[in-house]
mmCIF file of C-alpha atoms in Angstrom:
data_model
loop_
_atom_site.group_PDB
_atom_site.id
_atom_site.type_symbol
_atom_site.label_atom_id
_atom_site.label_comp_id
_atom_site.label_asym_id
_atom_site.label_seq_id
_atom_site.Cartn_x
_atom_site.Cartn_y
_atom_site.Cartn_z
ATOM 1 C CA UNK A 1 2.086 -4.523 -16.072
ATOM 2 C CA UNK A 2 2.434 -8.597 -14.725
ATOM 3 C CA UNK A 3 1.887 -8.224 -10.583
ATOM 4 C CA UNK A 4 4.544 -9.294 -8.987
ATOM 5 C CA UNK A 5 3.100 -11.198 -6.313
ATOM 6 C CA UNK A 6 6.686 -10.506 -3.683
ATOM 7 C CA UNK A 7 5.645 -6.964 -4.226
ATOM 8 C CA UNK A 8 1.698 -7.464 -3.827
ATOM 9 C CA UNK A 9 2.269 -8.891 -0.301
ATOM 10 C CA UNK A 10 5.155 -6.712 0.819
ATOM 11 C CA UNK A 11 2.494 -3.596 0.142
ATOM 12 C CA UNK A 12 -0.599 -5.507 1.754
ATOM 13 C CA UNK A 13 1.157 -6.677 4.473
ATOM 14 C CA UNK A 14 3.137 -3.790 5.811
ATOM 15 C CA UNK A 15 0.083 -1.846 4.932
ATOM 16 C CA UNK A 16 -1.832 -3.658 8.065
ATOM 17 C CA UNK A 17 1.035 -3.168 10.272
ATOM 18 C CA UNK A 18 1.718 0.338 9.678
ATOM 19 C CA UNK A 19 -2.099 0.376 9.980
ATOM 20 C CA UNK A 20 -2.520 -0.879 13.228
ATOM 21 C CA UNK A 21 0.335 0.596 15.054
ATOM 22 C CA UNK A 22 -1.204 4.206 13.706
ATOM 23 C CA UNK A 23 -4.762 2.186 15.459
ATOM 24 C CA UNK A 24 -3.047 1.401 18.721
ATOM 25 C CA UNK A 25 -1.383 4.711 19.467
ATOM 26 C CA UNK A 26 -4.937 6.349 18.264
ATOM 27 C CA UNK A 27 -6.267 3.618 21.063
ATOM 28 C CA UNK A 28 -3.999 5.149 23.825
ATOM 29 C CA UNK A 29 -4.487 8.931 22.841
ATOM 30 C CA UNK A 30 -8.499 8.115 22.934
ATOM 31 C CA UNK A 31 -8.050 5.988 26.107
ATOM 32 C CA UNK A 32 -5.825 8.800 27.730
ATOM 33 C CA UNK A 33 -1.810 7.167 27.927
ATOM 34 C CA UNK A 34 -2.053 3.711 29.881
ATOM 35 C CA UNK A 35 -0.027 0.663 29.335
ATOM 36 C CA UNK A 36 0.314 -2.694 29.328
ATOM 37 C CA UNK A 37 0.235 -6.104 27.539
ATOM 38 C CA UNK A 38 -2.562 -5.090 25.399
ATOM 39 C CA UNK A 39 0.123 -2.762 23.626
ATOM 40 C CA UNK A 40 2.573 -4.724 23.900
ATOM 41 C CA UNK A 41 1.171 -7.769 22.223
ATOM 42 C CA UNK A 42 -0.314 -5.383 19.259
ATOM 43 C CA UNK A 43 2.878 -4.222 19.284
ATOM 44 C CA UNK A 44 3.996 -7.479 18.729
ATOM 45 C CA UNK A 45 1.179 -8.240 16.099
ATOM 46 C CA UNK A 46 2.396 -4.788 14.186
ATOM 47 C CA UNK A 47 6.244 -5.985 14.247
ATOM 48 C CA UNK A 48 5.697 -9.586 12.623
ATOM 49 C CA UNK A 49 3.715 -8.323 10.082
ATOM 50 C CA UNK A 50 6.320 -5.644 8.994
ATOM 51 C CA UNK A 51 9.189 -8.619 9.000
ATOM 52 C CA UNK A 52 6.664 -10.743 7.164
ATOM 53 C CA UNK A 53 6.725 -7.707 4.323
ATOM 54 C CA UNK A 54 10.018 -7.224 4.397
ATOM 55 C CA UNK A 55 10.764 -11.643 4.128
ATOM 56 C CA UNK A 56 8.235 -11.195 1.076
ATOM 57 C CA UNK A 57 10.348 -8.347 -0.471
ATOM 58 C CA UNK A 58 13.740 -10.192 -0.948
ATOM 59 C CA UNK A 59 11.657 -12.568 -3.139
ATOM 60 C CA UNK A 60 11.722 -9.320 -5.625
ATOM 61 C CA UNK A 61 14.885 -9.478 -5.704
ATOM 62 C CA UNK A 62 17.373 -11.256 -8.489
ATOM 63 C CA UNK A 63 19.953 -10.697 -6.621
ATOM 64 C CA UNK A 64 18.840 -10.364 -2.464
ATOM 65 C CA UNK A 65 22.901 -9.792 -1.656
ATOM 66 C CA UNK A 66 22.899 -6.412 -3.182
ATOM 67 C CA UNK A 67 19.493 -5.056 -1.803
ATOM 68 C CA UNK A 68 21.613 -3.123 1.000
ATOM 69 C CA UNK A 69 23.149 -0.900 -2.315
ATOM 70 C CA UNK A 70 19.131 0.412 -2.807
ATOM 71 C CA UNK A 71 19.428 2.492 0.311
ATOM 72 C CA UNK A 72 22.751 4.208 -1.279
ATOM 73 C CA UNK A 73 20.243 6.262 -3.524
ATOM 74 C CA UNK A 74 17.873 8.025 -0.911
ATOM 75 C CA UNK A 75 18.599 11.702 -2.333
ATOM 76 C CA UNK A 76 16.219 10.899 -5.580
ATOM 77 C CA UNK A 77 14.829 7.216 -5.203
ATOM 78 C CA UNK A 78 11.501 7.017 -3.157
ATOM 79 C CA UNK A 79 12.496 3.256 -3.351
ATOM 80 C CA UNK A 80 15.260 4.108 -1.140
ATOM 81 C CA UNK A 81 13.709 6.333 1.440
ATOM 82 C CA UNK A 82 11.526 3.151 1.662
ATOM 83 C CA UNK A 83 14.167 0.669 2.398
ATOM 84 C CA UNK A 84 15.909 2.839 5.077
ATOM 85 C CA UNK A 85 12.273 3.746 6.545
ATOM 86 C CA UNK A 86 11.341 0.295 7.102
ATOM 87 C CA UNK A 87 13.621 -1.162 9.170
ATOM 88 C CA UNK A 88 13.551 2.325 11.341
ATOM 89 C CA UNK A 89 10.059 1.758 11.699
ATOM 90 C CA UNK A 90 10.866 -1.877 12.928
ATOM 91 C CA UNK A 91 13.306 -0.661 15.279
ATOM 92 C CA UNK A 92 10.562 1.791 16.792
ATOM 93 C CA UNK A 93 7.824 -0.661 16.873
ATOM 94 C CA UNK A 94 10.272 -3.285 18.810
ATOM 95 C CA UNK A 95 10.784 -0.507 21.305
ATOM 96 C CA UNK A 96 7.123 0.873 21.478
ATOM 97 C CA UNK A 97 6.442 -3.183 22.520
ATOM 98 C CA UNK A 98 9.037 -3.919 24.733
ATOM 99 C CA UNK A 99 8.507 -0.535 26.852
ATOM 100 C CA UNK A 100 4.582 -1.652 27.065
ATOM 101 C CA UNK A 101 5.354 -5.362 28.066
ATOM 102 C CA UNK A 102 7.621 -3.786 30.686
ATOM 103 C CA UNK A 103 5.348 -1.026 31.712
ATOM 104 C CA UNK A 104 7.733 1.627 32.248
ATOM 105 C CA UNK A 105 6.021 4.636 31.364
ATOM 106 C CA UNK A 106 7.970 7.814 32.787
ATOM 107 C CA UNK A 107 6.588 11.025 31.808
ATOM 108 C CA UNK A 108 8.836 12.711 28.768
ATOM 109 C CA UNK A 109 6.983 15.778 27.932
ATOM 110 C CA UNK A 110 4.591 18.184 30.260
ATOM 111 C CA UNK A 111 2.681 20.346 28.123
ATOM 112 C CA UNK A 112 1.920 23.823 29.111
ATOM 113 C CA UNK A 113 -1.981 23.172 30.063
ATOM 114 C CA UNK A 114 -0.825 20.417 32.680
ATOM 115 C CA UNK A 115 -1.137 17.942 30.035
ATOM 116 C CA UNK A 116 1.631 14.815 29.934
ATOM 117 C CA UNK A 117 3.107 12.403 27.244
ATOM 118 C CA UNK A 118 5.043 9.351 28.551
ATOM 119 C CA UNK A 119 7.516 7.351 27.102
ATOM 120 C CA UNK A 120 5.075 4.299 25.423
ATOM 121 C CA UNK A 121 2.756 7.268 23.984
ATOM 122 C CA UNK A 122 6.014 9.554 22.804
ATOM 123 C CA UNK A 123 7.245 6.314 21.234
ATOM 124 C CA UNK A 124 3.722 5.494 19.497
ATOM 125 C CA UNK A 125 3.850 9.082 17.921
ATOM 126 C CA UNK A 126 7.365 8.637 16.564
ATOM 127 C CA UNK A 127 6.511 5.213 15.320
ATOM 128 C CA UNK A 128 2.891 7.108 13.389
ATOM 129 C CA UNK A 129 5.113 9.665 11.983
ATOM 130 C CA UNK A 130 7.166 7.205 10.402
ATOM 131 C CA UNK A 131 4.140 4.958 9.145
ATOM 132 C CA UNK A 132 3.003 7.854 7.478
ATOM 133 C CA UNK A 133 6.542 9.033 6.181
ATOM 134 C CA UNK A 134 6.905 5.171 4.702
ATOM 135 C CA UNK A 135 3.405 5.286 3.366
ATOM 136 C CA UNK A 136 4.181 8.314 1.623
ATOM 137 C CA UNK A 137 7.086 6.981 0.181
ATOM 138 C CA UNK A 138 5.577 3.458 -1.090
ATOM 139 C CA UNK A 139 2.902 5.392 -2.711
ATOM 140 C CA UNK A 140 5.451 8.080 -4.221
ATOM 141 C CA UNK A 141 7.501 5.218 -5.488
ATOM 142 C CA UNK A 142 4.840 4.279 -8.512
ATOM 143 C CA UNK A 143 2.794 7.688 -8.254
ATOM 144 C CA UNK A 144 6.534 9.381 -10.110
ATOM 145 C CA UNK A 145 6.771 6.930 -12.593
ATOM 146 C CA UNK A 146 4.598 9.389 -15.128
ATOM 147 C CA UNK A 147 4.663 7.128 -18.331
ATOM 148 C CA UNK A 148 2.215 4.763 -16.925
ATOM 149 C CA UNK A 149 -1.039 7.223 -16.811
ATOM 150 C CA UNK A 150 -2.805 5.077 -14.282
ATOM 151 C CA UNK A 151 0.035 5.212 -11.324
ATOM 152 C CA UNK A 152 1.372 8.876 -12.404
ATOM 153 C CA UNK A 153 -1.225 10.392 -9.672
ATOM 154 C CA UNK A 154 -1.618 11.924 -5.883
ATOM 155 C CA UNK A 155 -4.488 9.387 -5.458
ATOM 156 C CA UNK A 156 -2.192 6.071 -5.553
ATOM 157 C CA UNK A 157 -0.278 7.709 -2.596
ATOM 158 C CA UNK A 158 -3.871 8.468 -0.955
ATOM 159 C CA UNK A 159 -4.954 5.097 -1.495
ATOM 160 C CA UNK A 160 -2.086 3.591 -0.416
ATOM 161 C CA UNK A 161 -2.457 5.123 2.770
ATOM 162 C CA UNK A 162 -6.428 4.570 3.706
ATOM 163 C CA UNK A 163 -6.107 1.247 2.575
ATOM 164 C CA UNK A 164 -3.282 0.576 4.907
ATOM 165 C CA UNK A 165 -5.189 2.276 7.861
ATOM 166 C CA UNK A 166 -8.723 0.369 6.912
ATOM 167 C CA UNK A 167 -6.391 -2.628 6.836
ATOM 168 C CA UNK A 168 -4.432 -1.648 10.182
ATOM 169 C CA UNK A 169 -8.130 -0.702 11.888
ATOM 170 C CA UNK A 170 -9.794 -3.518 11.316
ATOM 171 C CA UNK A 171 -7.294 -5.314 12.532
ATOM 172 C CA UNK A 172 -7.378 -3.482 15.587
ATOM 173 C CA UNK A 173 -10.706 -3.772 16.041
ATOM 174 C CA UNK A 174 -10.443 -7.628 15.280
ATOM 175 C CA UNK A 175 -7.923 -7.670 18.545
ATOM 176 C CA UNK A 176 -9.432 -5.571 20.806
ATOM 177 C CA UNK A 177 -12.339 -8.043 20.056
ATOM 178 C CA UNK A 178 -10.536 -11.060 21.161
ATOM 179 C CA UNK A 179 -8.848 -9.473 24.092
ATOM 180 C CA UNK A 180 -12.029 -8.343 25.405
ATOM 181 C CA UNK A 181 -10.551 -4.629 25.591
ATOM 182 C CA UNK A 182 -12.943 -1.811 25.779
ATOM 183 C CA UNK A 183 -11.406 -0.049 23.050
ATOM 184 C CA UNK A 184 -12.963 -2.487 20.932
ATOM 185 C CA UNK A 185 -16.129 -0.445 19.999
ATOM 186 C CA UNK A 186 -14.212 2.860 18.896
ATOM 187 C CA UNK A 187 -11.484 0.753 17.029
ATOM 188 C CA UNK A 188 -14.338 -0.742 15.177
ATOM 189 C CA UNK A 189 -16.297 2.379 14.435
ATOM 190 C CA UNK A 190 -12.628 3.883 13.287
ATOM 191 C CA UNK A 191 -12.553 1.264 10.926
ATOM 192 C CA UNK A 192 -15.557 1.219 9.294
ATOM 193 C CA UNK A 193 -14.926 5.205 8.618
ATOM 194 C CA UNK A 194 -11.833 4.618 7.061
ATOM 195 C CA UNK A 195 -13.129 1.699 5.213
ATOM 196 C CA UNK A 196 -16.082 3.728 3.189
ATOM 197 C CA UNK A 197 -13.088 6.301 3.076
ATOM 198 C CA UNK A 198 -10.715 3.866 1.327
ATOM 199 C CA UNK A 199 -13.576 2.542 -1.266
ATOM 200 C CA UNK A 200 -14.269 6.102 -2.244
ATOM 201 C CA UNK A 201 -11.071 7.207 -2.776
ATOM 202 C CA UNK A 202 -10.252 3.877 -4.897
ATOM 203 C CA UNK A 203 -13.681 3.924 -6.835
ATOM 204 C CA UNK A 204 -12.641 7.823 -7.789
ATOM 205 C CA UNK A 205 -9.282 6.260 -8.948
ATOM 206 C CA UNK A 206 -10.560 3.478 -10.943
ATOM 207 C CA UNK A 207 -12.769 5.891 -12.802
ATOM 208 C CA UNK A 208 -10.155 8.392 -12.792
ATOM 209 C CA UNK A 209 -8.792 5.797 -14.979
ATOM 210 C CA UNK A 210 -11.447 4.452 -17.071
ATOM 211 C CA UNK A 211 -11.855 8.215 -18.153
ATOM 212 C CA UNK A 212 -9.032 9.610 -18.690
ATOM 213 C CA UNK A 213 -7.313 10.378 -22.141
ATOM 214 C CA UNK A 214 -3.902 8.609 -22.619
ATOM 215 C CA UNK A 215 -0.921 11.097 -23.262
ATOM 216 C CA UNK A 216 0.394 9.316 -25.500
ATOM 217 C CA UNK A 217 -1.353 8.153 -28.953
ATOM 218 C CA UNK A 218 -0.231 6.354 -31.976
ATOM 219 C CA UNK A 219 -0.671 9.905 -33.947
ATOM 220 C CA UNK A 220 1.787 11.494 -31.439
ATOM 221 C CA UNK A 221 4.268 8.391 -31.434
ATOM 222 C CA UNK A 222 4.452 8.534 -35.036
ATOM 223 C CA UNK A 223 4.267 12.742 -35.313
ATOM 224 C CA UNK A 224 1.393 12.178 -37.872
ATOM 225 C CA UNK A 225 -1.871 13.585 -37.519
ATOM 226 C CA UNK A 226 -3.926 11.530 -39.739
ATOM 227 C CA UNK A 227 -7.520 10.887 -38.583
ATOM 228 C CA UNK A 228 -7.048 7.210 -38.936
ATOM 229 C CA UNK A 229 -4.165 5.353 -37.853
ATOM 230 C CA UNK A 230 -4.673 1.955 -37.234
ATOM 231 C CA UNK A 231 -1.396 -0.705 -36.332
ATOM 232 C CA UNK A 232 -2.154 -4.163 -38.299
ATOM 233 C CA UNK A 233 0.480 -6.032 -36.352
ATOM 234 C CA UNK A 234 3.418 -5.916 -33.886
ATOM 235 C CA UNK A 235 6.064 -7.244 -36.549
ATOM 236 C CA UNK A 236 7.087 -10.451 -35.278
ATOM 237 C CA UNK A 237 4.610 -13.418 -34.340
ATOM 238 C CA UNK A 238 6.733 -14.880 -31.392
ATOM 239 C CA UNK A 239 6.253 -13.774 -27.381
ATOM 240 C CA UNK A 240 9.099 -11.587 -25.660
ATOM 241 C CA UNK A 241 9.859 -9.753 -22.426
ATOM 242 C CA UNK A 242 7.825 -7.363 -23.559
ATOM 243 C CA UNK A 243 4.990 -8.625 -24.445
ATOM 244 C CA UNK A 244 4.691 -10.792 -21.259
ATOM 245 C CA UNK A 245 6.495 -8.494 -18.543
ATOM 246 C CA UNK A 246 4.335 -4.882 -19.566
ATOM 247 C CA UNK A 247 0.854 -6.390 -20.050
ATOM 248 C CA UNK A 248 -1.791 -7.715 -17.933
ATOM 249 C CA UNK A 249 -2.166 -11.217 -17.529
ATOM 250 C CA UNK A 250 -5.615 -12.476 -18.669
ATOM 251 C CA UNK A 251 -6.754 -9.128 -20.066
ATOM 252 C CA UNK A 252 -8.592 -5.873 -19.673
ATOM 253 C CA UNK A 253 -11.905 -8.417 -19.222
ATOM 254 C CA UNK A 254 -9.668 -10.185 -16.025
ATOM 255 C CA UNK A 255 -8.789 -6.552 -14.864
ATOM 256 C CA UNK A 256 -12.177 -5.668 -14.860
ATOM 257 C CA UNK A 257 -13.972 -8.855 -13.222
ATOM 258 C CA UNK A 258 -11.459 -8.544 -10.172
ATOM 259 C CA UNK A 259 -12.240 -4.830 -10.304
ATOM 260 C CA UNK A 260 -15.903 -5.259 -8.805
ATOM 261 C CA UNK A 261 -14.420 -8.646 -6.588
ATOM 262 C CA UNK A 262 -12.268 -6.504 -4.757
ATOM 263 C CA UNK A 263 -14.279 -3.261 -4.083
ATOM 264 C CA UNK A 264 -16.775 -6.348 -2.844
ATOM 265 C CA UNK A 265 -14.671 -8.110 -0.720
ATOM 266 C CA UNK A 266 -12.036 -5.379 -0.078
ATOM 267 C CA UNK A 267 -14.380 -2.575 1.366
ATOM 268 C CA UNK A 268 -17.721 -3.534 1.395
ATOM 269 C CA UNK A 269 -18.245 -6.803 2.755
ATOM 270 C CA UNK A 270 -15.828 -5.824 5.682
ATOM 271 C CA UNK A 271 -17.697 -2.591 6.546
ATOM 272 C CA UNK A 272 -21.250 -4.532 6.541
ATOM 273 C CA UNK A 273 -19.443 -7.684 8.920
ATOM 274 C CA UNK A 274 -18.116 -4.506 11.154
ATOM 275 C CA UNK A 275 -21.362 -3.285 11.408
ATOM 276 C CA UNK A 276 -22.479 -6.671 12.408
ATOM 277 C CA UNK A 277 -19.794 -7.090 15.428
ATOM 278 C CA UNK A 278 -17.561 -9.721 13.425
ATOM 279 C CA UNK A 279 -14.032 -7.811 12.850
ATOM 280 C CA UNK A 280 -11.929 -10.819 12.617
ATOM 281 C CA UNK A 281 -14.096 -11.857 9.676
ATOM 282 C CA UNK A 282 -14.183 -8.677 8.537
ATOM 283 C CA UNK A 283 -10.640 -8.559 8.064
ATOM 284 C CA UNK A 284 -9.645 -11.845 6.829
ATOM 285 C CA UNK A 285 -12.449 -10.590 4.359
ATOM 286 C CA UNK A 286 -10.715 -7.603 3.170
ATOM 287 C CA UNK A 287 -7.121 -9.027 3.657
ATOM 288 C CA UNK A 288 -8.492 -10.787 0.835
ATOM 289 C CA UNK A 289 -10.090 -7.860 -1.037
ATOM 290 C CA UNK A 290 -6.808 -6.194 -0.538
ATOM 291 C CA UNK A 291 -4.801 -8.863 -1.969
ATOM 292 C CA UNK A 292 -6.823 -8.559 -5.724
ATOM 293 C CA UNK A 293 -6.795 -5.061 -5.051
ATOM 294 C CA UNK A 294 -2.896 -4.385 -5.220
ATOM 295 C CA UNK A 295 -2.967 -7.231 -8.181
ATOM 296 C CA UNK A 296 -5.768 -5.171 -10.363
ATOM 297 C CA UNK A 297 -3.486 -2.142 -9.302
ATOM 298 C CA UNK A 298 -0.130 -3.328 -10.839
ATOM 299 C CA UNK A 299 -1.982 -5.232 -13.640
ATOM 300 C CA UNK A 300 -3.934 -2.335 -14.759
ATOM 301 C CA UNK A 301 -0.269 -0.156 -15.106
ATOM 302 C CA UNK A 302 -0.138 0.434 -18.936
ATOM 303 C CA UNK A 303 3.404 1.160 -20.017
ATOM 304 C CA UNK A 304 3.577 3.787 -23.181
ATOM 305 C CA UNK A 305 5.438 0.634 -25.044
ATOM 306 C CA UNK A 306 2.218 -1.065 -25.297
ATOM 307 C CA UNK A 307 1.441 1.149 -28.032
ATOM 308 C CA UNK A 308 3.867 -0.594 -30.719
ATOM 309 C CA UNK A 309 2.889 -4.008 -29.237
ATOM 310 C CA UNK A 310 -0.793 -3.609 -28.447
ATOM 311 C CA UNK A 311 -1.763 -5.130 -32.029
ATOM 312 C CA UNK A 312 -1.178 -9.191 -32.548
ATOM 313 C CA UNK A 313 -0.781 -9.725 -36.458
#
């Protein structure tokens, strides 16, 4: 399938913000509650980068007036349940920062060992619960689609999610870093754990892939079951929609090459700089990786249709 670049940095970049608002509440859970600007501003950080996804996605649209009609459909479109999650996660987020920057933190919920939640914390758990919900759905939004073999799978909604929190940690840890916070050192060690995570789970997927038998054939297109069929050409000589729309641009070899550059750059080049005590390199590193990650992803889609125009005469 040709990436669609809107949709490549809607994914990546909502990804790190659902990421590191799942990082920051993990931050005040390990911490034990507290509040303050250091919230607040990550808060902040979280918030732009959702808008910034959701700026990117109107760019997928033809026609950006009607993309309020997409959340009309949230009974059987994941695409819907995505476009009324995100802005509820927005609204969340906005109010998980502003209560920080304000520092009102009354307690909400006393547990039965003693225990208490406060507002900022019982807001950062609502806001998680949603990231997850609206990872869930982005993922479930190409893992249904079951006539492209390489999507049709629980492991692009997996992925989808532990590359969002590797994303979202590293960030975090990146941060923390610059704000001097002592969370700095478990944000980092969170993120190199989800990073190996993330390149397992995608290196299982790719050769998920590579393996995998194709449900559909030429014999069974056809309903022959001759030993040998072989297509000679695709009947007209001419490019169309298509061609150009449901194939990869530059190739299988193109595919592959940014394969290796991303599980490189995308997981293990940020895990090795994490190691070394440089998160903010180690995510503009795997921001990167990330980037020719979701590309390969959409670009390695093959739609069934590609069987009648796989052959050039």
């Amino acid at each position: 399938m040709k990436p669609a670049f809107s949709v490549i940095f809607l994914t990546t970049l909502i990804g790190a913000g659902q990421g590191l608002l799942i990082a920051l509440t993990a931050g005040q859970l390990y911490a034990g509650g507290g509040s303050g600007g250091f919230y607040a501003l990550g808060g902040a950080l979280a918030l732009a980068l959702l808008c910034l996804g959701l700026v990117a996605s109107v760019f997928h649209l033809s026609n950006p007036q009607r993309g309020w009609r997409a959340a009309t459909r949230w009974r059987t479109s994941w695409l819907s349940r995505e476009v009324i999650l995100l802005p509820v996660l927005c609204g969340l987020v906005f109010l998980y920062a502003v209560i920080h920057a304000f520092g009102w933190a009354p307690v909400v919920i006393r547990l039965g060992n003693g225990a208490t939640l406060d507002l900022p914390l019982v807001l950062g758990l609502l806001a998680t619960l949603a990231s997850l919900a609206l990872f869930v759905c982005t993922g479930m939004i190409y893992a249904c689609v079951r006539f492209i073999r390489q999507w049709a799978s629980g492991w692009t909604v997996v992925n989808y999610l532990m590359m969002g929190l590797a994303s979202g940690f590293t960030l975090a840890a990146a941060y923390a870093q610059l704000q001097d916070n002592a969370l700095a050192g478990f944000l980092a060690g969170s993120a190199v754990l989800l990073t190996l995570l993330a390149l397992a789970t995608r290196a299982f997927q790719l050769w998920r892939n590579a393996t995998g038998q194709p449900r559909s054939t030429l014999k069974s297109a056809i309903g022959l079951h001759h030993s040998q069929i072989r297509q000679v050409t695709q009947g007209f000589m001419g490019s169309s929609f298509n061609t150009v729309e449901f194939v990869a641009p530059g190739g299988a070899e193109t595919v592959k090459g940014l394969s290796v550059f991303f599980l490189a750059v995308g997981f293990v080049a940020p895990a090795a700089l994490l190691l070394a005590g440089l998160p903010v390199l180690a995510f503009l590193c795997q921001f990167v990786g990330l980037l020719a990650e979701r590309w390969v992803f959409f670009a390695a889609g093959s739609h069934v249709q590609n069987l009648y125009y796989q052959a050039r005469g």
